[in-house]
mmCIF file of C-alpha atoms in Angstrom:
data_model
loop_
_atom_site.group_PDB
_atom_site.id
_atom_site.type_symbol
_atom_site.label_atom_id
_atom_site.label_comp_id
_atom_site.label_asym_id
_atom_site.label_seq_id
_atom_site.Cartn_x
_atom_site.Cartn_y
_atom_site.Cartn_z
ATOM 1 C CA UNK A 1 137.451 107.032 130.657
ATOM 2 C CA UNK A 2 133.917 108.529 129.797
ATOM 3 C CA UNK A 3 134.207 112.134 128.879
ATOM 4 C CA UNK A 4 131.610 113.059 131.439
ATOM 5 C CA UNK A 5 133.310 111.366 134.530
ATOM 6 C CA UNK A 6 135.414 113.120 137.030
ATOM 7 C CA UNK A 7 139.236 112.917 136.950
ATOM 8 C CA UNK A 8 140.753 110.975 139.570
ATOM 9 C CA UNK A 9 141.748 112.862 142.705
ATOM 10 C CA UNK A 10 145.093 114.409 143.222
ATOM 11 C CA UNK A 11 146.869 115.586 146.233
ATOM 12 C CA UNK A 12 146.172 119.056 144.863
ATOM 13 C CA UNK A 13 142.694 118.914 144.956
ATOM 14 C CA UNK A 14 142.060 116.292 147.424
ATOM 15 C CA UNK A 15 139.558 113.454 147.327
ATOM 16 C CA UNK A 16 135.889 113.841 146.645
ATOM 17 C CA UNK A 17 133.425 113.595 149.458
ATOM 18 C CA UNK A 18 130.701 111.075 149.497
ATOM 19 C CA UNK A 19 127.933 113.944 148.697
ATOM 20 C CA UNK A 20 130.181 115.048 145.759
ATOM 21 C CA UNK A 21 130.283 111.537 144.279
ATOM 22 C CA UNK A 22 126.497 110.969 144.539
ATOM 23 C CA UNK A 23 125.777 114.169 143.133
ATOM 24 C CA UNK A 24 124.167 113.674 139.417
ATOM 25 C CA UNK A 25 125.984 115.463 136.820
ATOM 26 C CA UNK A 26 123.949 117.407 134.110
ATOM 27 C CA UNK A 27 124.088 116.214 130.373
ATOM 28 C CA UNK A 28 125.548 118.505 128.157
ATOM 29 C CA UNK A 29 122.611 120.204 125.866
ATOM 30 C CA UNK A 30 123.633 120.550 122.165
ATOM 31 C CA UNK A 31 120.201 122.456 121.732
ATOM 32 C CA UNK A 32 119.998 125.964 123.635
ATOM 33 C CA UNK A 33 117.125 126.115 126.062
ATOM 34 C CA UNK A 34 113.520 127.295 124.490
ATOM 35 C CA UNK A 35 115.402 126.630 121.182
ATOM 36 C CA UNK A 36 112.352 125.367 118.510
ATOM 37 C CA UNK A 37 113.855 122.932 116.046
ATOM 38 C CA UNK A 38 111.735 123.942 113.034
ATOM 39 C CA UNK A 39 113.525 121.298 110.585
ATOM 40 C CA UNK A 40 112.568 118.579 112.878
ATOM 41 C CA UNK A 41 108.741 119.862 112.432
ATOM 42 C CA UNK A 42 109.796 119.577 108.681
ATOM 43 C CA UNK A 43 111.085 116.039 109.117
ATOM 44 C CA UNK A 44 108.066 115.212 111.042
ATOM 45 C CA UNK A 45 105.707 116.447 108.234
ATOM 46 C CA UNK A 46 107.783 114.457 105.881
ATOM 47 C CA UNK A 47 107.565 111.227 107.681
ATOM 48 C CA UNK A 48 103.658 111.582 107.920
ATOM 49 C CA UNK A 49 103.207 111.864 104.426
ATOM 50 C CA UNK A 50 105.679 109.212 103.921
ATOM 51 C CA UNK A 51 103.364 107.009 105.941
ATOM 52 C CA UNK A 52 100.691 107.741 103.869
ATOM 53 C CA UNK A 53 102.489 107.326 100.454
ATOM 54 C CA UNK A 54 103.655 103.735 102.060
ATOM 55 C CA UNK A 55 99.617 102.694 102.743
ATOM 56 C CA UNK A 56 98.529 103.900 99.447
ATOM 57 C CA UNK A 57 101.447 102.117 97.575
ATOM 58 C CA UNK A 58 100.409 99.158 99.664
ATOM 59 C CA UNK A 59 96.705 99.239 98.087
ATOM 60 C CA UNK A 60 98.438 99.001 94.393
ATOM 61 C CA UNK A 61 100.416 96.327 95.705
ATOM 62 C CA UNK A 62 97.465 94.213 96.880
ATOM 63 C CA UNK A 63 95.448 95.138 93.969
ATOM 64 C CA UNK A 64 97.529 92.514 91.959
ATOM 65 C CA UNK A 65 97.749 90.262 94.915
ATOM 66 C CA UNK A 66 101.547 91.144 94.867
ATOM 67 C CA UNK A 67 101.990 89.472 91.668
ATOM 68 C CA UNK A 68 103.622 91.325 88.663
ATOM 69 C CA UNK A 69 101.714 89.289 86.212
ATOM 70 C CA UNK A 70 98.479 90.476 87.423
ATOM 71 C CA UNK A 71 99.308 94.046 86.507
ATOM 72 C CA UNK A 72 102.710 95.172 86.287
ATOM 73 C CA UNK A 73 101.799 98.884 85.681
ATOM 74 C CA UNK A 74 100.081 98.976 89.273
ATOM 75 C CA UNK A 75 102.705 96.467 90.701
ATOM 76 C CA UNK A 76 105.545 98.605 89.846
ATOM 77 C CA UNK A 77 103.970 101.971 90.886
ATOM 78 C CA UNK A 78 103.178 100.707 94.260
ATOM 79 C CA UNK A 79 106.732 99.291 94.732
ATOM 80 C CA UNK A 80 108.355 102.294 93.870
ATOM 81 C CA UNK A 81 106.343 104.415 95.914
ATOM 82 C CA UNK A 82 106.547 101.819 98.663
ATOM 83 C CA UNK A 83 110.508 101.907 98.396
ATOM 84 C CA UNK A 84 110.446 105.789 98.761
ATOM 85 C CA UNK A 85 109.031 105.682 102.561
ATOM 86 C CA UNK A 86 111.046 103.051 103.999
ATOM 87 C CA UNK A 87 112.848 105.652 106.205
ATOM 88 C CA UNK A 88 109.577 106.625 107.881
ATOM 89 C CA UNK A 89 109.302 104.279 111.059
ATOM 90 C CA UNK A 90 113.113 104.389 111.769
ATOM 91 C CA UNK A 91 112.777 108.566 111.412
ATOM 92 C CA UNK A 92 110.271 108.529 113.912
ATOM 93 C CA UNK A 93 112.193 106.468 116.292
ATOM 94 C CA UNK A 94 115.243 108.915 115.594
ATOM 95 C CA UNK A 95 113.071 112.070 116.529
ATOM 96 C CA UNK A 96 112.061 110.110 119.615
ATOM 97 C CA UNK A 97 115.435 109.908 120.646
ATOM 98 C CA UNK A 98 116.457 113.285 119.771
ATOM 99 C CA UNK A 99 113.374 114.548 121.923
ATOM 100 C CA UNK A 100 113.776 112.753 125.074
ATOM 101 C CA UNK A 101 117.611 112.553 125.221
ATOM 102 C CA UNK A 102 118.542 115.896 123.579
ATOM 103 C CA UNK A 103 115.633 118.218 122.676
ATOM 104 C CA UNK A 104 113.109 118.302 125.570
ATOM 105 C CA UNK A 105 114.411 115.467 128.180
ATOM 106 C CA UNK A 106 111.835 115.170 131.092
ATOM 107 C CA UNK A 107 112.657 117.004 134.217
ATOM 108 C CA UNK A 108 110.668 114.542 136.544
ATOM 109 C CA UNK A 109 108.271 111.397 136.243
ATOM 110 C CA UNK A 110 105.256 113.416 136.260
ATOM 111 C CA UNK A 111 106.405 114.929 132.987
ATOM 112 C CA UNK A 112 107.144 111.921 131.488
ATOM 113 C CA UNK A 113 103.711 110.384 132.050
ATOM 114 C CA UNK A 114 102.584 113.242 130.644
ATOM 115 C CA UNK A 115 104.276 112.384 127.589
ATOM 116 C CA UNK A 116 103.206 108.891 127.589
ATOM 117 C CA UNK A 117 99.399 109.535 128.278
ATOM 118 C CA UNK A 118 99.603 112.231 125.428
ATOM 119 C CA UNK A 119 100.737 109.389 122.814
ATOM 120 C CA UNK A 120 98.556 106.617 124.476
ATOM 121 C CA UNK A 121 95.092 107.921 124.941
ATOM 122 C CA UNK A 122 94.884 108.918 120.824
ATOM 123 C CA UNK A 123 96.300 104.934 120.711
ATOM 124 C CA UNK A 124 93.243 103.628 122.414
ATOM 125 C CA UNK A 125 90.561 105.970 121.350
ATOM 126 C CA UNK A 126 91.540 105.776 117.366
ATOM 127 C CA UNK A 127 91.348 101.568 118.162
ATOM 128 C CA UNK A 128 88.136 101.692 119.193
ATOM 129 C CA UNK A 129 86.789 104.112 116.343
ATOM 130 C CA UNK A 130 88.196 101.642 113.794
ATOM 131 C CA UNK A 131 86.877 98.886 115.661
ATOM 132 C CA UNK A 132 83.441 100.305 115.640
ATOM 133 C CA UNK A 133 83.930 101.440 112.048
ATOM 134 C CA UNK A 134 84.576 97.689 110.729
ATOM 135 C CA UNK A 135 82.040 96.548 112.841
ATOM 136 C CA UNK A 136 79.364 98.848 111.417
ATOM 137 C CA UNK A 137 80.752 97.940 107.686
ATOM 138 C CA UNK A 138 80.687 94.230 108.769
ATOM 139 C CA UNK A 139 84.666 94.092 108.193
ATOM 140 C CA UNK A 140 85.714 92.254 111.527
ATOM 141 C CA UNK A 141 86.824 88.915 111.188
ATOM 142 C CA UNK A 142 86.392 87.967 114.779
ATOM 143 C CA UNK A 143 83.601 89.362 117.158
ATOM 144 C CA UNK A 144 84.476 92.867 118.335
ATOM 145 C CA UNK A 145 84.903 91.975 121.911
ATOM 146 C CA UNK A 146 87.476 89.992 121.377
ATOM 147 C CA UNK A 147 89.352 92.107 118.956
ATOM 148 C CA UNK A 148 88.749 94.925 121.649
ATOM 149 C CA UNK A 149 90.495 92.564 124.404
ATOM 150 C CA UNK A 150 93.385 91.896 121.889
ATOM 151 C CA UNK A 151 94.120 95.261 121.459
ATOM 152 C CA UNK A 152 95.054 96.006 124.853
ATOM 153 C CA UNK A 153 98.134 94.069 124.064
ATOM 154 C CA UNK A 154 98.953 94.848 120.329
ATOM 155 C CA UNK A 155 97.721 96.537 117.421
ATOM 156 C CA UNK A 156 94.599 94.594 115.664
ATOM 157 C CA UNK A 157 92.664 94.812 112.411
ATOM 158 C CA UNK A 158 91.564 97.187 111.304
ATOM 159 C CA UNK A 159 94.012 99.377 112.980
ATOM 160 C CA UNK A 160 96.871 97.650 111.806
ATOM 161 C CA UNK A 161 99.046 101.028 111.519
ATOM 162 C CA UNK A 162 98.909 101.441 115.143
ATOM 163 C CA UNK A 163 101.689 98.529 115.639
ATOM 164 C CA UNK A 164 104.114 101.464 115.625
ATOM 165 C CA UNK A 165 102.920 102.988 119.008
ATOM 166 C CA UNK A 166 103.113 99.792 121.128
ATOM 167 C CA UNK A 167 106.906 100.088 120.270
ATOM 168 C CA UNK A 168 107.306 104.061 120.502
ATOM 169 C CA UNK A 169 105.465 104.265 123.810
ATOM 170 C CA UNK A 170 107.758 101.841 125.540
ATOM 171 C CA UNK A 171 110.977 103.236 123.991
ATOM 172 C CA UNK A 172 110.262 106.804 125.110
ATOM 173 C CA UNK A 173 109.417 105.501 128.540
ATOM 174 C CA UNK A 174 112.716 103.199 128.598
ATOM 175 C CA UNK A 175 115.169 106.180 127.292
ATOM 176 C CA UNK A 176 112.963 108.514 129.858
ATOM 177 C CA UNK A 177 113.831 106.253 132.684
ATOM 178 C CA UNK A 178 117.410 106.418 131.847
ATOM 179 C CA UNK A 179 117.363 110.136 131.433
ATOM 180 C CA UNK A 180 115.749 110.400 135.191
ATOM 181 C CA UNK A 181 117.981 108.061 136.710
ATOM 182 C CA UNK A 182 120.974 110.259 135.175
ATOM 183 C CA UNK A 183 119.591 113.535 136.619
ATOM 184 C CA UNK A 184 119.322 111.798 140.088
ATOM 185 C CA UNK A 185 115.633 110.866 140.219
ATOM 186 C CA UNK A 186 113.962 107.792 141.564
ATOM 187 C CA UNK A 187 111.229 107.235 138.631
ATOM 188 C CA UNK A 188 109.842 103.960 140.583
ATOM 189 C CA UNK A 189 106.284 104.190 138.808
ATOM 190 C CA UNK A 190 108.354 104.149 135.524
ATOM 191 C CA UNK A 191 110.515 101.334 136.122
ATOM 192 C CA UNK A 192 107.490 99.142 137.546
ATOM 193 C CA UNK A 193 105.527 99.852 134.209
ATOM 194 C CA UNK A 194 108.922 98.916 132.297
ATOM 195 C CA UNK A 195 109.264 95.875 134.257
ATOM 196 C CA UNK A 196 105.453 94.747 133.584
ATOM 197 C CA UNK A 197 105.938 95.450 129.718
ATOM 198 C CA UNK A 198 109.264 93.238 129.783
ATOM 199 C CA UNK A 199 107.559 90.338 131.557
ATOM 200 C CA UNK A 200 103.776 90.602 129.947
ATOM 201 C CA UNK A 201 104.167 87.916 127.338
ATOM 202 C CA UNK A 202 105.678 85.369 129.984
ATOM 203 C CA UNK A 203 103.126 86.273 132.491
ATOM 204 C CA UNK A 204 100.336 85.758 129.897
ATOM 205 C CA UNK A 205 101.840 82.602 128.931
ATOM 206 C CA UNK A 206 102.064 81.369 132.541
ATOM 207 C CA UNK A 207 98.343 82.369 133.145
ATOM 208 C CA UNK A 208 97.581 80.259 129.807
ATOM 209 C CA UNK A 209 98.890 77.329 131.329
ATOM 210 C CA UNK A 210 97.083 77.457 134.173
ATOM 211 C CA UNK A 211 93.606 78.646 132.537
ATOM 212 C CA UNK A 212 93.967 76.965 129.179
ATOM 213 C CA UNK A 213 93.146 80.371 127.731
ATOM 214 C CA UNK A 214 94.787 81.222 124.408
ATOM 215 C CA UNK A 215 96.713 84.885 125.214
ATOM 216 C CA UNK A 216 96.750 87.266 122.295
ATOM 217 C CA UNK A 217 100.202 88.444 120.768
ATOM 218 C CA UNK A 218 101.996 91.164 122.560
ATOM 219 C CA UNK A 219 103.012 94.265 120.892
ATOM 220 C CA UNK A 220 104.230 96.179 123.809
ATOM 221 C CA UNK A 221 108.107 95.998 122.807
ATOM 222 C CA UNK A 222 110.790 97.498 120.811
ATOM 223 C CA UNK A 223 113.778 95.925 118.811
ATOM 224 C CA UNK A 224 117.356 96.508 119.184
ATOM 225 C CA UNK A 225 117.077 98.629 115.807
ATOM 226 C CA UNK A 226 114.678 101.125 116.959
ATOM 227 C CA UNK A 227 116.948 101.513 120.139
ATOM 228 C CA UNK A 228 120.106 102.009 117.884
ATOM 229 C CA UNK A 229 118.028 104.573 115.707
ATOM 230 C CA UNK A 230 116.607 106.644 118.509
ATOM 231 C CA UNK A 231 120.318 106.671 119.985
ATOM 232 C CA UNK A 232 121.964 107.625 116.591
ATOM 233 C CA UNK A 233 118.908 109.998 115.892
ATOM 234 C CA UNK A 234 119.659 111.813 119.124
ATOM 235 C CA UNK A 235 123.192 112.355 118.248
ATOM 236 C CA UNK A 236 122.861 113.026 114.755
ATOM 237 C CA UNK A 237 120.091 115.669 115.230
ATOM 238 C CA UNK A 238 122.247 117.415 117.980
ATOM 239 C CA UNK A 239 125.083 118.162 115.442
ATOM 240 C CA UNK A 240 125.611 121.719 115.303
ATOM 241 C CA UNK A 241 125.652 122.258 111.700
ATOM 242 C CA UNK A 242 124.200 121.102 108.358
ATOM 243 C CA UNK A 243 126.248 119.537 106.005
ATOM 244 C CA UNK A 244 128.048 121.479 103.642
ATOM 245 C CA UNK A 245 127.020 122.078 100.142
ATOM 246 C CA UNK A 246 129.253 119.440 98.211
ATOM 247 C CA UNK A 247 128.553 116.750 101.148
ATOM 248 C CA UNK A 248 124.893 117.111 100.438
ATOM 249 C CA UNK A 249 124.931 116.406 96.680
ATOM 250 C CA UNK A 250 126.831 113.146 97.981
ATOM 251 C CA UNK A 251 124.620 112.088 100.353
ATOM 252 C CA UNK A 252 121.680 112.723 98.402
ATOM 253 C CA UNK A 253 123.100 110.106 95.378
ATOM 254 C CA UNK A 254 123.405 107.831 98.080
ATOM 255 C CA UNK A 255 119.856 108.292 99.520
ATOM 256 C CA UNK A 256 118.788 107.895 95.860
ATOM 257 C CA UNK A 257 120.922 104.379 95.864
ATOM 258 C CA UNK A 258 119.596 103.336 98.964
ATOM 259 C CA UNK A 259 116.254 103.794 97.794
ATOM 260 C CA UNK A 260 117.066 101.797 94.756
ATOM 261 C CA UNK A 261 118.096 98.994 96.717
ATOM 262 C CA UNK A 262 114.858 98.865 98.753
ATOM 263 C CA UNK A 263 112.838 98.451 95.590
ATOM 264 C CA UNK A 264 115.043 95.926 94.365
ATOM 265 C CA UNK A 265 114.746 94.198 97.787
ATOM 266 C CA UNK A 266 110.892 94.371 97.918
ATOM 267 C CA UNK A 267 110.435 92.951 94.413
ATOM 268 C CA UNK A 268 113.281 90.347 94.059
ATOM 269 C CA UNK A 269 113.881 89.116 97.554
ATOM 270 C CA UNK A 270 111.082 89.689 100.317
ATOM 271 C CA UNK A 271 108.532 92.168 100.477
ATOM 272 C CA UNK A 272 108.487 94.074 103.305
ATOM 273 C CA UNK A 273 111.847 94.818 103.454
ATOM 274 C CA UNK A 274 113.012 95.142 107.425
ATOM 275 C CA UNK A 275 113.256 98.455 109.117
ATOM 276 C CA UNK A 276 116.963 97.181 110.282
ATOM 277 C CA UNK A 277 118.042 96.236 106.793
ATOM 278 C CA UNK A 278 121.081 98.217 105.641
ATOM 279 C CA UNK A 279 119.470 99.695 102.771
ATOM 280 C CA UNK A 280 116.837 101.404 105.037
ATOM 281 C CA UNK A 281 119.295 102.302 107.464
ATOM 282 C CA UNK A 282 121.346 104.089 104.730
ATOM 283 C CA UNK A 283 118.449 105.864 103.344
ATOM 284 C CA UNK A 284 117.153 107.099 106.663
ATOM 285 C CA UNK A 285 120.809 108.277 107.658
ATOM 286 C CA UNK A 286 120.758 110.379 104.309
ATOM 287 C CA UNK A 287 117.859 111.873 104.637
ATOM 288 C CA UNK A 288 118.418 112.681 108.426
ATOM 289 C CA UNK A 289 121.458 114.433 107.488
ATOM 290 C CA UNK A 290 120.257 116.502 104.337
ATOM 291 C CA UNK A 291 116.929 117.974 106.385
ATOM 292 C CA UNK A 292 118.644 118.595 110.209
ATOM 293 C CA UNK A 293 119.766 121.731 110.522
ATOM 294 C CA UNK A 294 117.706 122.894 107.438
ATOM 295 C CA UNK A 295 117.215 126.511 107.620
ATOM 296 C CA UNK A 296 113.397 127.279 107.298
ATOM 297 C CA UNK A 297 112.280 130.875 106.125
ATOM 298 C CA UNK A 298 110.537 132.709 108.819
ATOM 299 C CA UNK A 299 107.709 133.111 106.626
ATOM 300 C CA UNK A 300 107.025 129.299 106.373
ATOM 301 C CA UNK A 301 107.551 128.262 110.068
ATOM 302 C CA UNK A 302 103.876 129.219 111.339
ATOM 303 C CA UNK A 303 102.247 127.003 108.727
ATOM 304 C CA UNK A 304 105.027 124.462 109.097
ATOM 305 C CA UNK A 305 104.414 124.323 112.980
ATOM 306 C CA UNK A 306 100.450 124.066 112.509
ATOM 307 C CA UNK A 307 100.946 121.576 110.167
ATOM 308 C CA UNK A 308 103.496 119.398 112.156
ATOM 309 C CA UNK A 309 101.047 119.242 115.249
ATOM 310 C CA UNK A 310 98.559 117.892 113.191
ATOM 311 C CA UNK A 311 100.942 115.099 111.834
ATOM 312 C CA UNK A 312 99.804 112.468 114.667
ATOM 313 C CA UNK A 313 96.212 112.949 113.894
ATOM 314 C CA UNK A 314 96.761 112.602 109.923
ATOM 315 C CA UNK A 315 98.661 109.202 110.681
ATOM 316 C CA UNK A 316 95.892 107.956 112.909
ATOM 317 C CA UNK A 317 93.075 108.928 110.564
ATOM 318 C CA UNK A 318 94.467 108.172 107.021
ATOM 319 C CA UNK A 319 94.137 104.400 107.134
ATOM 320 C CA UNK A 320 90.120 105.105 106.907
ATOM 321 C CA UNK A 321 90.567 107.140 103.687
ATOM 322 C CA UNK A 322 93.062 104.105 102.432
ATOM 323 C CA UNK A 323 90.430 101.648 103.036
ATOM 324 C CA UNK A 324 87.133 103.256 102.008
ATOM 325 C CA UNK A 325 88.691 105.353 99.163
ATOM 326 C CA UNK A 326 91.961 104.441 97.607
ATOM 327 C CA UNK A 327 91.385 100.478 97.572
ATOM 328 C CA UNK A 328 87.726 100.987 95.744
ATOM 329 C CA UNK A 329 89.549 102.979 92.898
ATOM 330 C CA UNK A 330 92.594 101.251 92.276
ATOM 331 C CA UNK A 331 92.873 99.013 89.373
ATOM 332 C CA UNK A 332 95.234 96.120 88.571
ATOM 333 C CA UNK A 333 94.402 96.607 84.953
ATOM 334 C CA UNK A 334 95.978 100.137 84.468
ATOM 335 C CA UNK A 335 98.708 101.280 82.176
ATOM 336 C CA UNK A 336 101.884 102.514 83.123
ATOM 337 C CA UNK A 337 100.748 106.575 82.776
ATOM 338 C CA UNK A 338 97.145 105.779 84.243
ATOM 339 C CA UNK A 339 98.786 104.071 87.351
ATOM 340 C CA UNK A 340 101.496 106.475 88.065
ATOM 341 C CA UNK A 341 98.681 109.521 87.783
ATOM 342 C CA UNK A 342 96.224 107.415 89.888
ATOM 343 C CA UNK A 343 99.144 106.982 92.559
ATOM 344 C CA UNK A 344 99.887 110.812 92.524
ATOM 345 C CA UNK A 345 96.315 111.681 92.641
ATOM 346 C CA UNK A 346 95.453 109.095 95.764
ATOM 347 C CA UNK A 347 98.029 110.065 97.682
ATOM 348 C CA UNK A 348 97.250 113.626 97.119
ATOM 349 C CA UNK A 349 93.890 113.109 98.140
ATOM 350 C CA UNK A 350 94.467 111.045 101.071
ATOM 351 C CA UNK A 351 97.027 113.607 102.540
ATOM 352 C CA UNK A 352 94.667 116.383 101.878
ATOM 353 C CA UNK A 353 91.988 114.836 103.733
ATOM 354 C CA UNK A 354 93.730 113.560 106.419
ATOM 355 C CA UNK A 355 95.530 116.649 107.511
ATOM 356 C CA UNK A 356 91.960 118.583 107.192
ATOM 357 C CA UNK A 357 90.442 116.152 109.397
ATOM 358 C CA UNK A 358 93.206 116.330 111.833
ATOM 359 C CA UNK A 359 93.462 120.605 111.698
ATOM 360 C CA UNK A 360 89.694 120.497 112.091
ATOM 361 C CA UNK A 361 89.575 118.629 115.382
ATOM 362 C CA UNK A 362 92.519 120.517 116.668
ATOM 363 C CA UNK A 363 90.406 123.533 116.010
ATOM 364 C CA UNK A 364 87.927 121.896 118.243
ATOM 365 C CA UNK A 365 89.955 121.242 121.047
ATOM 366 C CA UNK A 366 90.327 117.333 120.473
ATOM 367 C CA UNK A 367 93.935 116.969 119.894
ATOM 368 C CA UNK A 368 94.268 115.069 123.291
ATOM 369 C CA UNK A 369 91.903 112.331 122.636
ATOM 370 C CA UNK A 370 92.571 112.183 118.634
ATOM 371 C CA UNK A 371 95.904 113.140 118.211
#
């Protein structure tokens, strides 16, 4: 029997009435009302910087055409850095699950739609900005109008990193829908939107059969692995206590081993390792357990919260710096020391510029539009 189901009626208590059986049962909360989780602010900051690390690392790997023989130092610098960041996307799903299911579940459909719009608006604004930038730089492989239409259905070049939001938004919609149903609401609009997302590929293929139009790929979807990360993240972030010091040491060793596994897979089997791969899952789980419920000193909290609020904006803009600066300066001919130093310098530069830009438009009141 599920833990939150009512016990069977007994002669002593009497049978439940119809109104009682239809009354929604509030889900238990492990997070006290109005508690701010600074450890999750820290995790958001870590993941944002990890995404930047991964895309800078990708520039090193592409500089040698993904072939070690074209430059071993840049090849390995890129792959080692890339293997260290593989937790980022799964962890974002985990944090989404915790926020929707445990930390800040939506109280009604209007608040859920506010959350969706808050994530969706920067997606399309930045897609437009990247398309204009690529047009001005003459980097579009197709007419910008075609790319703009395609971007309605899925991520396009050069805004390749925005693919994540085409999966992130549907999954928070689905989780929010379940939360609202569980609370006794009837979110018809949200359900209709999910139905459209689920049927969109088939709708487009049907239109194609009648018109001959070649529809663009649809990115509005999420896989089983992202649901597992979201639900598992909600469960684990809600644990009431941090790991013991002894267990933290063991988990840290496990995390390093999983990171090495990711590097091995990328270099010896297939690049890029899938987000659902066991090595990635172990890496993600290990980092989550190490950071969750970590004590954040009082003096750090205001600055951490400020940086965490700028994380989405930094994620949105960082590819501009990777494409315009990093890829120009990375060389396939670097030696080991030079490649390592260049990697550190490029990651630091891209991170500082991205967060500085995000903090600036935050001060200008543009967070709603630019993330």
